[in-house]
Amino acid sequence: MPCPFDTKPRWERRKDARPQELLEAAIDLFVERGYAATRLEDVARRAGVSKGTLYLYYENKEELFKAVVRSNIVPVIGEAEASVAEFDGHSADLLRQLIHSWWQRLGATKASGIIKLVMAEADNFPELARFYQEEVITRGTKAMASMLERGIARGEFRPIDVNTMTQVLVAPMLTLIIWKHSVGPCPRAELEPQAFLDTFLDMALHGLLPAAPPV
């Protein structure tokens, strides 16, 4: 039932909702078909509008894809950056928060299919790869590196090569995304994402935490 306090005409409410409807249709099709095979007319059809209407909001497929990333992935990177800047506890707890939040906000959602798409198709679409590098990868790895630097500065992590360890921490997260969206020799049901992440964190933190002082 429409809200009794919503005084906008029905057609105007529909117009306001169209950009989000187009983004939802686009992420579904990008994840199902990949970037190259997704056609704008199919996005428009799934969103229930004409192709001409889609062009009122997004100039081309590249701009639509960028809007999908900015709507679904970039805000999560911003949340991670804010967490690192504002967190007041032990850096091990910050790492756990970052990893589990990443899974809940990205890995467990449709947006994880976009991450896999970029890994699979980046070489064929260099402009999209540059965009994703600037708005997602660079910011995300910088947030992870800042978390490590924080831990080292506070004596909560042992001294390490931050750049290399950042990649070491990111790699299993990407592996989990690939596993989720790929058909392999092992049934996907055998891999429980939370158990995977908890085991990964246990291994990582035992390698990062300083050795206990001798008794």
mmCIF file of C-alpha atoms in Angstrom:
data_model
loop_
_atom_site.group_PDB
_atom_site.id
_atom_site.type_symbol
_atom_site.label_atom_id
_atom_site.label_comp_id
_atom_site.label_asym_id
_atom_site.label_seq_id
_atom_site.Cartn_x
_atom_site.Cartn_y
_atom_site.Cartn_z
ATOM 1 C CA MET A 1 0.000 0.000 0.000
ATOM 2 C CA PRO A 2 1.427 3.450 -0.876
ATOM 3 C CA CYS A 3 2.425 5.594 2.043
ATOM 4 C CA PRO A 4 -0.507 7.934 2.862
ATOM 5 C CA PHE A 5 1.961 10.765 3.396
ATOM 6 C CA ASP A 6 3.659 10.328 -0.014
ATOM 7 C CA THR A 7 2.111 13.143 -2.034
ATOM 8 C CA LYS A 8 4.178 12.640 -5.197
ATOM 9 C CA PRO A 9 2.228 11.470 -8.252
ATOM 10 C CA ARG A 10 2.701 7.791 -9.025
ATOM 11 C CA TRP A 11 4.608 8.469 -12.256
ATOM 12 C CA GLU A 12 7.031 10.741 -10.409
ATOM 13 C CA ARG A 13 7.711 8.175 -7.690
ATOM 14 C CA ARG A 14 8.402 5.648 -10.446
ATOM 15 C CA LYS A 15 10.801 8.055 -12.165
ATOM 16 C CA ASP A 16 12.708 8.614 -8.922
ATOM 17 C CA ALA A 17 13.142 4.860 -8.474
ATOM 18 C CA ARG A 18 14.380 4.139 -11.996
ATOM 19 C CA PRO A 19 18.132 4.651 -11.478
ATOM 20 C CA GLN A 20 18.139 2.115 -8.624
ATOM 21 C CA GLU A 21 15.968 -0.297 -10.609
ATOM 22 C CA LEU A 22 18.405 -0.051 -13.513
ATOM 23 C CA LEU A 23 21.367 -0.678 -11.205
ATOM 24 C CA GLU A 24 19.677 -3.728 -9.708
ATOM 25 C CA ALA A 25 18.924 -5.127 -13.157
ATOM 26 C CA ALA A 26 22.463 -4.363 -14.293
ATOM 27 C CA ILE A 27 24.212 -6.099 -11.407
ATOM 28 C CA ASP A 28 22.030 -9.176 -11.942
ATOM 29 C CA LEU A 29 22.960 -9.376 -15.622
ATOM 30 C CA PHE A 30 26.637 -8.519 -15.169
ATOM 31 C CA VAL A 31 26.952 -11.313 -12.610
ATOM 32 C CA GLU A 32 24.936 -13.804 -14.695
ATOM 33 C CA ARG A 33 26.524 -13.091 -18.086
ATOM 34 C CA GLY A 34 29.721 -11.135 -17.564
ATOM 35 C CA TYR A 35 30.524 -7.669 -18.850
ATOM 36 C CA ALA A 36 31.034 -8.461 -22.545
ATOM 37 C CA ALA A 37 27.803 -10.445 -22.909
ATOM 38 C CA THR A 38 25.557 -7.985 -21.072
ATOM 39 C CA ARG A 39 23.539 -5.794 -23.452
ATOM 40 C CA LEU A 40 21.922 -2.512 -22.496
ATOM 41 C CA GLU A 41 18.624 -3.515 -24.058
ATOM 42 C CA ASP A 42 18.520 -6.563 -21.779
ATOM 43 C CA VAL A 43 19.211 -4.394 -18.731
ATOM 44 C CA ALA A 44 16.409 -2.050 -19.738
ATOM 45 C CA ARG A 45 14.014 -4.936 -20.349
ATOM 46 C CA ARG A 46 14.741 -6.493 -16.961
ATOM 47 C CA ALA A 47 14.243 -3.129 -15.265
ATOM 48 C CA GLY A 48 10.924 -2.703 -17.085
ATOM 49 C CA VAL A 49 11.887 0.383 -19.100
ATOM 50 C CA SER A 50 12.802 1.178 -22.677
ATOM 51 C CA LYS A 51 16.396 1.329 -23.853
ATOM 52 C CA GLY A 52 15.865 5.032 -24.505
ATOM 53 C CA THR A 53 14.901 5.536 -20.875
ATOM 54 C CA LEU A 54 18.105 3.809 -19.762
ATOM 55 C CA TYR A 55 20.126 6.290 -21.827
ATOM 56 C CA LEU A 56 18.550 9.157 -19.890
ATOM 57 C CA TYR A 57 20.453 7.945 -16.829
ATOM 58 C CA TYR A 58 23.554 6.156 -18.176
ATOM 59 C CA GLU A 59 25.366 7.163 -21.338
ATOM 60 C CA ASN A 60 26.716 3.704 -22.181
ATOM 61 C CA LYS A 61 27.482 0.277 -20.704
ATOM 62 C CA GLU A 62 30.787 1.439 -19.264
ATOM 63 C CA GLU A 63 29.111 4.226 -17.294
ATOM 64 C CA LEU A 64 26.411 1.829 -16.123
ATOM 65 C CA PHE A 65 29.053 -0.615 -14.900
ATOM 66 C CA LYS A 66 30.894 2.158 -13.065
ATOM 67 C CA ALA A 67 27.623 3.173 -11.413
ATOM 68 C CA VAL A 68 27.083 -0.432 -10.273
ATOM 69 C CA VAL A 69 30.551 -0.506 -8.708
ATOM 70 C CA ARG A 70 30.098 2.894 -7.069
ATOM 71 C CA SER A 71 26.744 1.857 -5.681
ATOM 72 C CA ASN A 72 27.643 -1.616 -4.418
ATOM 73 C CA ILE A 73 31.394 -1.768 -3.743
ATOM 74 C CA VAL A 74 32.907 1.688 -3.274
ATOM 75 C CA PRO A 75 30.792 2.499 -0.165
ATOM 76 C CA VAL A 76 32.117 -0.646 1.544
ATOM 77 C CA ILE A 77 35.670 0.521 0.875
ATOM 78 C CA GLY A 78 34.759 3.844 2.490
ATOM 79 C CA GLU A 79 33.438 2.003 5.540
ATOM 80 C CA ALA A 80 36.721 0.083 5.830
ATOM 81 C CA GLU A 81 38.716 3.307 5.630
ATOM 82 C CA ALA A 82 36.567 4.833 8.374
ATOM 83 C CA SER A 83 36.968 1.740 10.557
ATOM 84 C CA VAL A 84 40.749 1.913 10.351
ATOM 85 C CA ALA A 85 40.733 5.632 11.148
ATOM 86 C CA GLU A 86 38.310 5.405 14.068
ATOM 87 C CA PHE A 87 38.939 2.000 15.679
ATOM 88 C CA ASP A 88 40.042 2.210 19.297
ATOM 89 C CA GLY A 89 40.885 -1.402 20.186
ATOM 90 C CA HIS A 90 43.570 -3.979 19.478
ATOM 91 C CA SER A 91 44.668 -4.223 15.854
ATOM 92 C CA ALA A 92 43.918 -7.960 15.830
ATOM 93 C CA ASP A 93 40.278 -7.121 16.525
ATOM 94 C CA LEU A 94 40.383 -4.484 13.798
ATOM 95 C CA LEU A 95 41.648 -7.076 11.318
ATOM 96 C CA ARG A 96 38.859 -9.452 12.303
ATOM 97 C CA GLN A 97 36.312 -6.663 11.868
ATOM 98 C CA LEU A 98 37.620 -5.739 8.431
ATOM 99 C CA ILE A 99 37.631 -9.316 7.167
ATOM 100 C CA HIS A 100 34.202 -10.279 8.488
ATOM 101 C CA SER A 101 32.656 -6.978 7.403
ATOM 102 C CA TRP A 102 34.094 -7.472 3.921
ATOM 103 C CA TRP A 103 32.389 -10.857 3.688
ATOM 104 C CA GLN A 104 29.051 -9.681 5.058
ATOM 105 C CA ARG A 105 28.919 -6.518 2.940
ATOM 106 C CA LEU A 106 30.509 -7.847 -0.259
ATOM 107 C CA GLY A 107 31.441 -11.518 -0.303
ATOM 108 C CA ALA A 108 28.016 -12.800 0.705
ATOM 109 C CA THR A 109 26.174 -10.466 -1.681
ATOM 110 C CA LYS A 110 25.663 -10.196 -5.435
ATOM 111 C CA ALA A 111 28.474 -7.652 -5.518
ATOM 112 C CA SER A 112 30.954 -10.507 -5.121
ATOM 113 C CA GLY A 113 30.075 -11.493 -8.680
ATOM 114 C CA ILE A 114 31.284 -8.094 -9.867
ATOM 115 C CA ILE A 115 34.624 -8.681 -8.148
ATOM 116 C CA LYS A 116 34.964 -12.018 -9.930
ATOM 117 C CA LEU A 117 33.910 -10.409 -13.225
ATOM 118 C CA VAL A 118 36.673 -7.808 -12.945
ATOM 119 C CA MET A 119 39.285 -10.484 -12.272
ATOM 120 C CA ALA A 120 38.093 -12.459 -15.303
ATOM 121 C CA GLU A 121 37.576 -9.676 -17.851
ATOM 122 C CA ALA A 122 39.936 -6.847 -16.857
ATOM 123 C CA ASP A 123 42.479 -7.607 -19.599
ATOM 124 C CA ASN A 124 39.824 -7.186 -22.282
ATOM 125 C CA PHE A 125 38.549 -3.870 -20.912
ATOM 126 C CA PRO A 126 41.578 -1.825 -19.791
ATOM 127 C CA GLU A 127 39.575 1.344 -19.112
ATOM 128 C CA LEU A 128 37.329 -0.520 -16.681
ATOM 129 C CA ALA A 129 40.394 -2.124 -15.114
ATOM 130 C CA ARG A 130 41.929 1.326 -14.520
ATOM 131 C CA PHE A 131 38.686 2.588 -13.029
ATOM 132 C CA TYR A 132 38.413 -0.410 -10.692
ATOM 133 C CA GLN A 133 42.071 -0.104 -9.731
ATOM 134 C CA GLU A 134 41.658 3.544 -8.746
ATOM 135 C CA GLU A 135 38.317 3.391 -6.948
ATOM 136 C CA VAL A 136 38.450 -0.048 -5.344
ATOM 137 C CA ILE A 137 41.791 -1.856 -5.341
ATOM 138 C CA THR A 138 44.059 1.073 -4.484
ATOM 139 C CA ARG A 139 41.791 2.303 -1.702
ATOM 140 C CA GLY A 140 41.121 -1.177 -0.339
ATOM 141 C CA THR A 141 44.769 -2.204 -0.194
ATOM 142 C CA LYS A 142 45.701 1.141 1.353
ATOM 143 C CA ALA A 143 43.126 0.590 4.118
ATOM 144 C CA MET A 144 44.538 -2.875 4.794
ATOM 145 C CA ALA A 145 48.096 -1.533 4.806
ATOM 146 C CA SER A 146 47.081 1.240 7.217
ATOM 147 C CA MET A 147 45.657 -1.385 9.559
ATOM 148 C CA LEU A 148 48.970 -3.256 9.508
ATOM 149 C CA GLU A 149 50.989 -0.072 10.041
ATOM 150 C CA ARG A 150 48.748 0.780 12.992
ATOM 151 C CA GLY A 151 49.373 -2.624 14.550
ATOM 152 C CA ILE A 152 53.133 -2.371 14.105
ATOM 153 C CA ALA A 153 53.284 1.165 15.504
ATOM 154 C CA ARG A 154 51.327 0.085 18.595
ATOM 155 C CA GLY A 155 53.489 -3.007 19.155
ATOM 156 C CA GLU A 156 50.484 -5.267 18.505
ATOM 157 C CA PHE A 157 51.961 -6.788 15.320
ATOM 158 C CA ARG A 158 55.585 -7.689 14.780
ATOM 159 C CA PRO A 159 57.567 -5.720 12.165
ATOM 160 C CA ILE A 160 56.791 -7.035 8.678
ATOM 161 C CA ASP A 161 56.902 -5.983 5.029
ATOM 162 C CA VAL A 162 53.537 -4.208 4.951
ATOM 163 C CA ASN A 163 53.129 -4.195 1.157
ATOM 164 C CA THR A 164 53.739 -7.921 0.857
ATOM 165 C CA MET A 165 51.604 -8.821 3.860
ATOM 166 C CA THR A 166 48.747 -6.739 2.465
ATOM 167 C CA GLN A 167 48.716 -8.925 -0.645
ATOM 168 C CA VAL A 168 48.985 -12.066 1.486
ATOM 169 C CA LEU A 169 45.883 -11.003 3.438
ATOM 170 C CA VAL A 170 43.884 -10.043 0.364
ATOM 171 C CA ALA A 171 44.633 -13.196 -1.651
ATOM 172 C CA PRO A 172 42.541 -15.687 0.401
ATOM 173 C CA MET A 173 39.601 -13.282 0.323
ATOM 174 C CA LEU A 174 39.723 -13.224 -3.466
ATOM 175 C CA THR A 175 40.113 -17.008 -3.534
ATOM 176 C CA LEU A 176 36.889 -17.320 -1.561
ATOM 177 C CA ILE A 177 35.113 -15.135 -4.137
ATOM 178 C CA ILE A 178 36.405 -17.269 -7.027
ATOM 179 C CA TRP A 179 35.350 -20.446 -5.231
ATOM 180 C CA LYS A 180 31.868 -19.063 -4.630
ATOM 181 C CA HIS A 181 31.299 -18.224 -8.294
ATOM 182 C CA SER A 182 33.151 -21.065 -10.013
ATOM 183 C CA VAL A 183 32.421 -24.695 -10.729
ATOM 184 C CA GLY A 184 35.339 -26.835 -9.625
ATOM 185 C CA PRO A 185 36.150 -30.441 -8.734
ATOM 186 C CA CYS A 186 34.940 -29.976 -5.148
ATOM 187 C CA PRO A 187 31.313 -29.191 -4.264
ATOM 188 C CA ARG A 188 30.908 -25.598 -3.077
ATOM 189 C CA ALA A 189 28.945 -26.841 -0.077
ATOM 190 C CA GLU A 190 32.178 -28.278 1.334
ATOM 191 C CA LEU A 191 33.548 -24.772 1.889
ATOM 192 C CA GLU A 192 31.818 -22.797 4.646
ATOM 193 C CA PRO A 193 32.814 -19.138 4.216
ATOM 194 C CA GLN A 194 32.795 -18.148 7.902
ATOM 195 C CA ALA A 195 34.844 -21.191 8.883
ATOM 196 C CA PHE A 196 37.265 -20.410 6.056
ATOM 197 C CA LEU A 197 37.672 -16.809 7.206
ATOM 198 C CA ASP A 198 38.030 -17.771 10.881
ATOM 199 C CA THR A 199 40.732 -20.316 10.009
ATOM 200 C CA PHE A 200 42.486 -17.774 7.814
ATOM 201 C CA LEU A 201 42.387 -15.165 10.601
ATOM 202 C CA ASP A 202 43.695 -17.660 13.141
ATOM 203 C CA MET A 203 46.636 -18.484 10.877
ATOM 204 C CA ALA A 204 47.311 -14.845 9.981
ATOM 205 C CA LEU A 205 47.186 -13.548 13.540
ATOM 206 C CA HIS A 206 49.434 -16.235 14.927
ATOM 207 C CA GLY A 207 51.933 -15.087 12.347
ATOM 208 C CA LEU A 208 51.448 -11.386 13.086
ATOM 209 C CA LEU A 209 51.205 -11.170 16.853
ATOM 210 C CA PRO A 210 54.525 -10.633 18.682
ATOM 211 C CA ALA A 211 55.953 -13.581 20.533
ATOM 212 C CA ALA A 212 55.025 -13.783 24.197
ATOM 213 C CA PRO A 213 57.825 -12.691 26.525
ATOM 214 C CA PRO A 214 59.669 -15.535 28.262
ATOM 215 C CA VAL A 215 58.276 -16.472 31.665
#
